[in-house]
Short mmCIF file of C-alpha atoms in Angstrom, two decimals:
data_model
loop_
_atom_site.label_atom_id
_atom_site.label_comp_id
_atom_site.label_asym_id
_atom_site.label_seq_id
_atom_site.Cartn_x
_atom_site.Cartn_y
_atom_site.Cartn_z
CA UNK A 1 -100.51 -67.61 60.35
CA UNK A 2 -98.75 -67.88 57.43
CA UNK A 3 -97.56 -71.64 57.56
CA UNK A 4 -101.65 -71.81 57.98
CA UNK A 5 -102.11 -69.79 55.23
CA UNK A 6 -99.41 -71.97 52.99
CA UNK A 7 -100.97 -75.30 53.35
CA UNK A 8 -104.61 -73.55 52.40
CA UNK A 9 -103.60 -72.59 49.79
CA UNK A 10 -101.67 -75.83 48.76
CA UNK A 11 -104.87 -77.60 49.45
CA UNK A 12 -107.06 -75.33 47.47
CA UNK A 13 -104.22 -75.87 44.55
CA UNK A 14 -104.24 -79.56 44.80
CA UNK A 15 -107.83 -79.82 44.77
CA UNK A 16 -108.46 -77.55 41.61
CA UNK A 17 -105.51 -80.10 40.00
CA UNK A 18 -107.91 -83.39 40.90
CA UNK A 19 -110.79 -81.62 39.76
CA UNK A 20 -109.04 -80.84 36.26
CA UNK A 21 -107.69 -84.10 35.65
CA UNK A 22 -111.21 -85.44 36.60
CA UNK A 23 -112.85 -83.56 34.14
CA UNK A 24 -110.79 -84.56 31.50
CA UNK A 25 -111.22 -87.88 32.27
CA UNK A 26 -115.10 -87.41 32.06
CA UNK A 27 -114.63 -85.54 29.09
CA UNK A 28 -112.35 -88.16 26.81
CA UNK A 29 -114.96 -90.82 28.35
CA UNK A 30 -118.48 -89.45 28.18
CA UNK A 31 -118.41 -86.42 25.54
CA UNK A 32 -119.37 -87.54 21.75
CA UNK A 33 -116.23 -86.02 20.43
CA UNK A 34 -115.40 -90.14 20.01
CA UNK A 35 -117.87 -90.43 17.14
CA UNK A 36 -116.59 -89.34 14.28
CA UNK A 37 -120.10 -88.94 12.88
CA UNK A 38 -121.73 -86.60 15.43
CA UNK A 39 -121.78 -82.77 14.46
CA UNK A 40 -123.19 -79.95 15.65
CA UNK A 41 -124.99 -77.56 13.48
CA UNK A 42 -125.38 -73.97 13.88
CA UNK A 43 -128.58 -72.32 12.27
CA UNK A 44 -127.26 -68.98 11.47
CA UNK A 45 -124.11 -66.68 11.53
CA UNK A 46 -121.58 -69.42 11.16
CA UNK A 47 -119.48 -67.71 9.49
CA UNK A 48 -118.63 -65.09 11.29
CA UNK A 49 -115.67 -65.97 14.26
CA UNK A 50 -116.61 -68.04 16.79
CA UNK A 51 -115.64 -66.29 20.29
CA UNK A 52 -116.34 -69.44 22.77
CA UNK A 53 -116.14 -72.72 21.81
CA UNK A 54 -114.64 -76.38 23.13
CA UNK A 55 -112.79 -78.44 20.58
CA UNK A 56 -114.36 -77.07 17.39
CA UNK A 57 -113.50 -80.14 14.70
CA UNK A 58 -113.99 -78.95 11.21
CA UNK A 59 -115.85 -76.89 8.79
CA UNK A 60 -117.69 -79.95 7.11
CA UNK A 61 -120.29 -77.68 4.95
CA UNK A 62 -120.66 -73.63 5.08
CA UNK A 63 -123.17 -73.86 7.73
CA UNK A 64 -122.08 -76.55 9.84
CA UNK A 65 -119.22 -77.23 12.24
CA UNK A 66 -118.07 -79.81 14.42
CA UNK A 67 -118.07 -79.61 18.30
CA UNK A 68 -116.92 -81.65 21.43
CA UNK A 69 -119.24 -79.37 23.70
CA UNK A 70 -120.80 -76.58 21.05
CA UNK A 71 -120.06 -72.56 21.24
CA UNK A 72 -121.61 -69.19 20.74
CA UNK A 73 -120.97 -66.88 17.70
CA UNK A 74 -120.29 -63.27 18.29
CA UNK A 75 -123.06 -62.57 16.66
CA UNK A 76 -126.52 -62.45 17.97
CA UNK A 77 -127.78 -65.10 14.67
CA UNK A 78 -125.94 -67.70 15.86
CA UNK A 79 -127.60 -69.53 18.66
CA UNK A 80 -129.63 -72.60 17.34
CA UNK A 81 -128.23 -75.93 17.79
CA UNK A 82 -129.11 -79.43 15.98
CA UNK A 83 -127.84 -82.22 16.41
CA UNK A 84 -126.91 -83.76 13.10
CA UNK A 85 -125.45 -87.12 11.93
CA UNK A 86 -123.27 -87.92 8.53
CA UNK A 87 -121.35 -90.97 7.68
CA UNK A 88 -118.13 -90.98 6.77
CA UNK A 89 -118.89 -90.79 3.23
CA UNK A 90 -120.47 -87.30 3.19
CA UNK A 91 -117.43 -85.82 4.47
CA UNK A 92 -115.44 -87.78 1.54
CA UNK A 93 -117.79 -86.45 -0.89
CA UNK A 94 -117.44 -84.35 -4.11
CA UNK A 95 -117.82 -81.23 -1.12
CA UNK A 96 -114.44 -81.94 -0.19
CA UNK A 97 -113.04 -81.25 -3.95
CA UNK A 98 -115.21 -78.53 -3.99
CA UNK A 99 -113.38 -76.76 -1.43
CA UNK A 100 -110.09 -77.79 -2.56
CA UNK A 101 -110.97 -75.94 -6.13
CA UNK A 102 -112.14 -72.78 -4.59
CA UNK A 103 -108.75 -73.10 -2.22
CA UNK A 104 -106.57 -73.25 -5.23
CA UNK A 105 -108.78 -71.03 -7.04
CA UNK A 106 -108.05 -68.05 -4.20
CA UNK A 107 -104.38 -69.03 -3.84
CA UNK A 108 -103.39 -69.18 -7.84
CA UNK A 109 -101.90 -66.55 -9.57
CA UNK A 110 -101.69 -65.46 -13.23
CA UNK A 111 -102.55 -67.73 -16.38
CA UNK A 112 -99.48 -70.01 -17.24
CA UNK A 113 -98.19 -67.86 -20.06
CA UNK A 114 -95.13 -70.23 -21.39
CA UNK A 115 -94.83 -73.53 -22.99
CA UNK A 116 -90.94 -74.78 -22.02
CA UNK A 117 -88.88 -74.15 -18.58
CA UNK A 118 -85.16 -74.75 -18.73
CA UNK A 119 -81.98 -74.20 -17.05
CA UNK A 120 -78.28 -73.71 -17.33
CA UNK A 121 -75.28 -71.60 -16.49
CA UNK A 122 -75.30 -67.70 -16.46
CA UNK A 123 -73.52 -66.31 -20.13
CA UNK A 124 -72.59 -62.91 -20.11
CA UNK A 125 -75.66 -61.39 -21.78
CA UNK A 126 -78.11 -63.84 -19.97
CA UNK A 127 -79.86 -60.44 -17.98
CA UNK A 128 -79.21 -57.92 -20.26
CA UNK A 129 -81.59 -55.84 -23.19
CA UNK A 130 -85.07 -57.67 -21.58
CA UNK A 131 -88.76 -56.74 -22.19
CA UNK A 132 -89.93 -55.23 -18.84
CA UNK A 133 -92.55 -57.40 -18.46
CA UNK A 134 -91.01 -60.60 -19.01
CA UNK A 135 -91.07 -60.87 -15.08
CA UNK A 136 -93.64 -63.40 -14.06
CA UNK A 137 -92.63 -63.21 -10.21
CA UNK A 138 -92.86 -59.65 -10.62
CA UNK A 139 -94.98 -59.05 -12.85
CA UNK A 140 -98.88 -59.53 -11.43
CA UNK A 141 -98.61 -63.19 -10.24
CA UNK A 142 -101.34 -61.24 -7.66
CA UNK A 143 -102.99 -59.73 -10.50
CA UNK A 144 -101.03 -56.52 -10.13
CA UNK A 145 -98.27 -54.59 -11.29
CA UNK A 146 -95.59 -55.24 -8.85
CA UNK A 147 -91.94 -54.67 -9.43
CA UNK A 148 -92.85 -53.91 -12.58
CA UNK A 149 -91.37 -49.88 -11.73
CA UNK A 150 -88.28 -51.09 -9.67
CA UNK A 151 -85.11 -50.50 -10.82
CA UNK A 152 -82.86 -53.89 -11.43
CA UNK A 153 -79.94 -53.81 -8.83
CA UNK A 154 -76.18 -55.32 -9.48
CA UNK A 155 -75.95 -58.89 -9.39
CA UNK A 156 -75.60 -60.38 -6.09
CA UNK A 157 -73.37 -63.25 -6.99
CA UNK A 158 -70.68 -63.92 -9.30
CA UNK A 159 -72.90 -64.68 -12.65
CA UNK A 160 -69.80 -66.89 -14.14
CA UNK A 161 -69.91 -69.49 -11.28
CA UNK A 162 -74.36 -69.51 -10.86
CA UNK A 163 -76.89 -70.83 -12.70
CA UNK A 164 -79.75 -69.53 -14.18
CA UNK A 165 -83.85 -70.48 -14.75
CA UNK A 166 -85.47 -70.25 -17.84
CA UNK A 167 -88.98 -69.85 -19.49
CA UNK A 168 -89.19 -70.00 -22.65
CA UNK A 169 -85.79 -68.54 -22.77
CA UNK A 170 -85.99 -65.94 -20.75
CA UNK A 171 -83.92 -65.85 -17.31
CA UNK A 172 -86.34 -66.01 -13.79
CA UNK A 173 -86.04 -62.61 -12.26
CA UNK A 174 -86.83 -62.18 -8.39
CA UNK A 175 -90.02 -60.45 -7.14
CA UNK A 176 -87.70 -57.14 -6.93
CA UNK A 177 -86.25 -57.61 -10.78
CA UNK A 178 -82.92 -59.09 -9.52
CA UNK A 179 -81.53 -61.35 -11.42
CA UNK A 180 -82.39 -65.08 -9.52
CA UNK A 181 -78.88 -66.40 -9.67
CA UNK A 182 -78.88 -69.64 -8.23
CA UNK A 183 -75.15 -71.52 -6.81
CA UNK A 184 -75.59 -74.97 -7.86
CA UNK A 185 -77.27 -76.71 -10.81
CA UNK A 186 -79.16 -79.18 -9.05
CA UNK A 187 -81.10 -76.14 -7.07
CA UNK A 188 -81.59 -74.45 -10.44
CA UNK A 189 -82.98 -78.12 -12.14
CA UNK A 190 -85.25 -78.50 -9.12
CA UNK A 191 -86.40 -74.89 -8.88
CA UNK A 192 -87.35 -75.38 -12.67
CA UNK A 193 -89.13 -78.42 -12.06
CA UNK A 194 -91.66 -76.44 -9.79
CA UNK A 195 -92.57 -74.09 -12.77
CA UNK A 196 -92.94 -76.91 -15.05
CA UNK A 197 -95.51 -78.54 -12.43
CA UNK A 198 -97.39 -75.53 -12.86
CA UNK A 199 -100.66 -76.09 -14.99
CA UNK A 200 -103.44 -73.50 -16.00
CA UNK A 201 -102.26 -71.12 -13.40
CA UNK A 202 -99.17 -70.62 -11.62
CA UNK A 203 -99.59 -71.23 -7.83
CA UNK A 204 -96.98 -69.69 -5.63
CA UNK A 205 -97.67 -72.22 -2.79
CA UNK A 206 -96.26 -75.27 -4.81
CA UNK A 207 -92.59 -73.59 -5.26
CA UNK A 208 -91.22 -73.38 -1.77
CA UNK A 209 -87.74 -73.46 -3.42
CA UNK A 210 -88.36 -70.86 -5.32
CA UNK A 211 -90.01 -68.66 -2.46
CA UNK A 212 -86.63 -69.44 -0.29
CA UNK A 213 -84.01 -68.91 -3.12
CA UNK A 214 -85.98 -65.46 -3.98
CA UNK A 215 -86.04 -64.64 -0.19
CA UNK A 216 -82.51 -64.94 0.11
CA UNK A 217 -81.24 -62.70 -3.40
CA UNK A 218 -84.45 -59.72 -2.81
CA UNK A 219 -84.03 -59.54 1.56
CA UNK A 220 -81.21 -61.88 2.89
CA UNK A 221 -78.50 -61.28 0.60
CA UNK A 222 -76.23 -58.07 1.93
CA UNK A 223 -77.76 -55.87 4.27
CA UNK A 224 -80.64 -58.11 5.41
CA UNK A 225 -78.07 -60.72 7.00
CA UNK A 226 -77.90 -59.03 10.26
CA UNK A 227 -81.56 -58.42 10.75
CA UNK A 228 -82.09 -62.30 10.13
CA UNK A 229 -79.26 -63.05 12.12
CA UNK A 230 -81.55 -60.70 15.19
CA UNK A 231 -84.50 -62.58 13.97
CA UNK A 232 -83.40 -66.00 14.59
CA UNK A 233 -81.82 -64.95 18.00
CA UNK A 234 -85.03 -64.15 19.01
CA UNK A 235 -86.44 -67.47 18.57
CA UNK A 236 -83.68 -68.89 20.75
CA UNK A 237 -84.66 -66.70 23.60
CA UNK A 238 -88.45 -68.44 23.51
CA UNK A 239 -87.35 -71.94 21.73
CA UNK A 240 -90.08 -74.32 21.70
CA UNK A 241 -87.83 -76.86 22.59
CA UNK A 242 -86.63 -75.67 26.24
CA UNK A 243 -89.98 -75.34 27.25
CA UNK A 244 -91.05 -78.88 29.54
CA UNK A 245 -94.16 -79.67 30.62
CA UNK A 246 -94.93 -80.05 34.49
CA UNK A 247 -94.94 -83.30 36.04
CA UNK A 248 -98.66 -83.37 36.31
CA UNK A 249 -98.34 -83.99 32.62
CA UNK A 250 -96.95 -87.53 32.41
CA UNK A 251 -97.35 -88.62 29.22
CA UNK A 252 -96.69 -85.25 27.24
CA UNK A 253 -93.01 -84.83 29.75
CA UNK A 254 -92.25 -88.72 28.22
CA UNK A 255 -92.88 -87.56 24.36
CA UNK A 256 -90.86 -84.16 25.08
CA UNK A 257 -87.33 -85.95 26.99
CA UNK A 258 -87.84 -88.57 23.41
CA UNK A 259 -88.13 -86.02 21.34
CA UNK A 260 -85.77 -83.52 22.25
CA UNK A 261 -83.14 -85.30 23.81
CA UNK A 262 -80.79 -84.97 20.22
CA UNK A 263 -81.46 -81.67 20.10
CA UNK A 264 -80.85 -81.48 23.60
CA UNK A 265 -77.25 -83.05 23.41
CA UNK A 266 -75.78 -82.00 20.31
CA UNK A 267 -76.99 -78.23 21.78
CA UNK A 268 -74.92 -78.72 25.25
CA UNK A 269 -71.91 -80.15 23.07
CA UNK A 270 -71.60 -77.31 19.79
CA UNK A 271 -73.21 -74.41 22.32
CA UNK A 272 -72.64 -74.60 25.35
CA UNK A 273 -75.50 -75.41 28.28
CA UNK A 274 -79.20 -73.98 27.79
CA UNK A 275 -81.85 -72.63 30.10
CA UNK A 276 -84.16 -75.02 30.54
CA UNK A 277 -87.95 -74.28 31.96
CA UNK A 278 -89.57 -77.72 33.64
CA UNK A 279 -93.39 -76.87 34.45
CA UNK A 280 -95.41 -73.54 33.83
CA UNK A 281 -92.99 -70.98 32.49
CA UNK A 282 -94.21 -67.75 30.32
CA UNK A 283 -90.81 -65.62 30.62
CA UNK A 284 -88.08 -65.33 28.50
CA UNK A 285 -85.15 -67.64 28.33
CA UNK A 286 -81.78 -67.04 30.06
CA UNK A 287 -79.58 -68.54 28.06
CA UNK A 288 -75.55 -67.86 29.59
CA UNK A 289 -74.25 -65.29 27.28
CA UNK A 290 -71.20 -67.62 26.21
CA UNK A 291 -73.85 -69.93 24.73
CA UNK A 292 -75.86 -66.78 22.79
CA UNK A 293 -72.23 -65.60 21.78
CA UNK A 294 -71.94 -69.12 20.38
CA UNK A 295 -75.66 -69.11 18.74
CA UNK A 296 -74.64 -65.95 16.93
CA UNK A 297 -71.30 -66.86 15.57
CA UNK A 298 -72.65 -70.08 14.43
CA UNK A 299 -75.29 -67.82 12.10
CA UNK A 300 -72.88 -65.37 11.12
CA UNK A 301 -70.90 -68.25 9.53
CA UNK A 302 -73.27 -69.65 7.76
CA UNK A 303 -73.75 -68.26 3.66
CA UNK A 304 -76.89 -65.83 3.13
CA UNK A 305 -78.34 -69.14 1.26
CA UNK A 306 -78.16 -70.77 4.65
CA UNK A 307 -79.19 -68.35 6.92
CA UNK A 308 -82.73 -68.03 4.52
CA UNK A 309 -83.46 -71.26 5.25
CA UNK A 310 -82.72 -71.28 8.77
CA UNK A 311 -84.46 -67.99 9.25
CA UNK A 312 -87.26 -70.02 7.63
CA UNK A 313 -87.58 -72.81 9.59
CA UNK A 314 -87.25 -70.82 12.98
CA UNK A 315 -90.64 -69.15 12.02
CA UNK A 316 -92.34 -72.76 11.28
CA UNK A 317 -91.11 -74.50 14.34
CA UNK A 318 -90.45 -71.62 16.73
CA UNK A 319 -87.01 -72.92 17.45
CA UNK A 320 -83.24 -72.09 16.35
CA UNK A 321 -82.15 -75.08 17.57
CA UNK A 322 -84.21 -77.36 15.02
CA UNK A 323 -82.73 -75.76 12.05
CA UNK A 324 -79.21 -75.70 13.59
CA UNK A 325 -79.35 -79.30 14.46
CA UNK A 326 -81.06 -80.37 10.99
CA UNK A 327 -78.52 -78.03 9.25
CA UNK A 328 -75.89 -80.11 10.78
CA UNK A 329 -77.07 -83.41 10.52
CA UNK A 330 -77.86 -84.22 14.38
CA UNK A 331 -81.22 -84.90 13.50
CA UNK A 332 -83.00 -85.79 10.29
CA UNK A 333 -86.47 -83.85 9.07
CA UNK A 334 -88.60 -86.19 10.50
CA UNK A 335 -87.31 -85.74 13.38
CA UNK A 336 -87.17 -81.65 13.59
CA UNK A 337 -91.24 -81.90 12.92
CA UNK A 338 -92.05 -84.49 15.37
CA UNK A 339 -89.82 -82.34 18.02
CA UNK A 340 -91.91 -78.63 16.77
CA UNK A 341 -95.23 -80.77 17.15
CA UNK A 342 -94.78 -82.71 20.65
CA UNK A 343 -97.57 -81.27 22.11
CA UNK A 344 -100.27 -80.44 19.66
CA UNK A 345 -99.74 -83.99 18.45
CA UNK A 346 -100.53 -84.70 22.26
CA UNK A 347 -103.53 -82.91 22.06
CA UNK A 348 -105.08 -84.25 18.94
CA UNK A 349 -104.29 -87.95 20.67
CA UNK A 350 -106.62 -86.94 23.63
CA UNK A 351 -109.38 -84.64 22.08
CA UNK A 352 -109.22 -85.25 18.43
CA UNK A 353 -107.85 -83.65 15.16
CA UNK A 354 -108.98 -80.18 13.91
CA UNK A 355 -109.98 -80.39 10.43
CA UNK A 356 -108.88 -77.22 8.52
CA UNK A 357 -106.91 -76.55 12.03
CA UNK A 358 -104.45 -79.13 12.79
CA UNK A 359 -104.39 -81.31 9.54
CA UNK A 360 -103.54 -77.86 8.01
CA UNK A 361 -100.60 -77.26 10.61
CA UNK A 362 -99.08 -80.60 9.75
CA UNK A 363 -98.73 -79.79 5.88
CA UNK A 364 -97.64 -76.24 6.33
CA UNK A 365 -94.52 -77.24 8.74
CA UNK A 366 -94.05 -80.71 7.12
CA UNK A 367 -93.96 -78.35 3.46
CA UNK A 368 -91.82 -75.83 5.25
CA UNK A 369 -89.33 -78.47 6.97
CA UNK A 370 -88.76 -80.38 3.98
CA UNK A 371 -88.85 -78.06 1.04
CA UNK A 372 -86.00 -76.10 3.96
CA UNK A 373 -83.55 -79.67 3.87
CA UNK A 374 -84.17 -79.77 0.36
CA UNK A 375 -82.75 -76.38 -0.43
CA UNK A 376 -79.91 -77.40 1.95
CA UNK A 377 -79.54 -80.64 0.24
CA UNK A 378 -79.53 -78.95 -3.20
CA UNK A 379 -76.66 -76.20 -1.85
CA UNK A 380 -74.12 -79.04 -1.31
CA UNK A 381 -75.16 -80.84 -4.76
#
């Protein structure tokens, strides 16, 4: 009864496969996903979230959207569809640098207040007797008042071997009022260079370096090395890259054992050996405990500057061994995005890219990757 029972249910599994893959197949052939200029637009209620929808493309106006198959908004407005056509050049209109204006305009922060951004090494009285509000991390670059009522801690390095980041003579504080010491002067010349690309307002999102370097002084530096250290372990318990697709899955399997195999090797060599998942997998990883022992030692070792940005890039790819491996040179940058992005790149080859979805996931961990082997680069200048 239960060999009986077995091969039912093998059959009834094999079958659902064949019908999958056939629909696919329909879908990439038949559905007019293909055209780039086919939309689908939604009478009402578009903005609100959409709760069911197949391969929604982009937001090309406030009240339209893109669809493979269409969707239903949560709310009861939004249920008339039209069919709608527009050529490539209404989506590379002035709408487009509309958007990007209001985007800035959301994500800026206060009025560029100086004139001159310099840098050099820290002097004895470079941090001491200045106005409280000469801050501008601190200081309502959200339009508030924050940090401005902190007290200024000890410095966290030793000030006559760091440099320093000026404006308008005045030394760059951290969002907390430390002092933002920096260890080499090529990371203080570049981190200067992102305030002096600053225009009519300063935009946090344009200074990754100085987002890491203040990460590491105000929440890595001291006490917060242990809970990044936890943090990063974590990701190695779920990394992205130990995660194979099944069989069924030909073509994504090929782009994973391409893209990972580096990673793969130079893991197994400076480690130890990994547990690996091949096909559907949700749990945890079991990686031997010699090879977590090794994970951790390898972050302990590293300097609080270090362990920022590997912290960092953990979060954007999902992976510890990414950063470890860029960090020591088994793979380059390029090479630690295409591995994070094996299978959403898949996905936009076979359905299409997400515009304001995927396009946007490319620039934040291709930002994040780079501005990360920068910082490292900088640290050994």
């Amino acid at each position: 009864f239960f060999s009986l029972a077995g091969l039912f249910f093998l059959g009834i599994l094999s079958l659902a496969l064949f019908c999958h893959q056939m629909a696919l197949h329909l879908l990439r052939r038949f559905v007019p996903h293909a055209n780039p200029n086919v939309s689908l637009e939604l009478g009402h209620g578009v903005g609100h979230r959409v709760t069911r929808s197949f391969a929604c493309f982009s937001f090309v106006e406030k009240r339209r959207m893109v669809f493979c198959l269409g969707g239903a908004s949560n709310n009861n407005y939004g249920r008339s569809f039209s069919i709608r056509s527009f050529s490539d050049e209404t989506i590379n209109s002035d709408r487009v640098e509309e958007v990007r204006a209001v985007s800035h305009a959301r994500l800026q922060g206060r009025k560029v207040f100086y004139k001159s951004t310099s840098f050099g090494p820290v002097l004895s009285d470079t941090f001491k007797d200045l106005p409280k509000d000469n801050n501008p991390i601190s200081s309502g670059v959200d339009g508030s008042d924050s940090g401005v009522k902190l007290s200024t801690p000890s410095l966290p390095l030793d000030s006559s071997k760091s440099y320093a980041v000026h404006l308008d003579g005045y030394p760059l504080r951290t969002p907390a009022r430390r002092p933002l010491l920096l260890p080499t002067e090529t990371l203080a010349a570049a981190i200067a260079h992102e305030w002096s690309y600053q225009k009519d307002y300063i935009e946090p999102t344009y200074m990754p370096l100085t987002t890491l370097a203040s990460t590491a002084v105000d929440q890595i530096h001291g006490s917060g090395e242990a809970a990044a250290v936890a943090n990063c372990l974590g990701y190695f318990r779920g990394d992205t890259v130990c995660y194979y697709a099944p069989e069924i899955e030909r073509g994504l399997r090929r782009r994973q054992e391409a893209e990972w195999e580096k990673v793969h090797s130079w893991a197994e060599v400076h480690l130890g050996p990994l547990d690996v998942r091949r096909g559907i997998s949700l749990g945890a990883l079991n990686h031997p405990a010699a090879t977590l022992e090794k994970a951790e030692r390898e972050l302990e070792s590293l300097s609080f500057w270090e362990l920022t940005v590997v912290q960092s890039l953990s979060q954007e790819t999902k992976s510890l061994l990414l950063p470890l491996a860029l960090l020591k040179g088994a793979v380059t940058v390029e090479e630690a995005i295409n591995a994070s992005r094996v299978e959403e790149e898949v996905q936009i080859e076979n359905w299409g890219c997400v515009e304001g979805g995927h396009d946007m996931d490319r620039l934040n961990i291709g930002v994040g990757c780079k501005a990360g082997k920068a910082f490292l680069d900088f640290l050994k200048a």
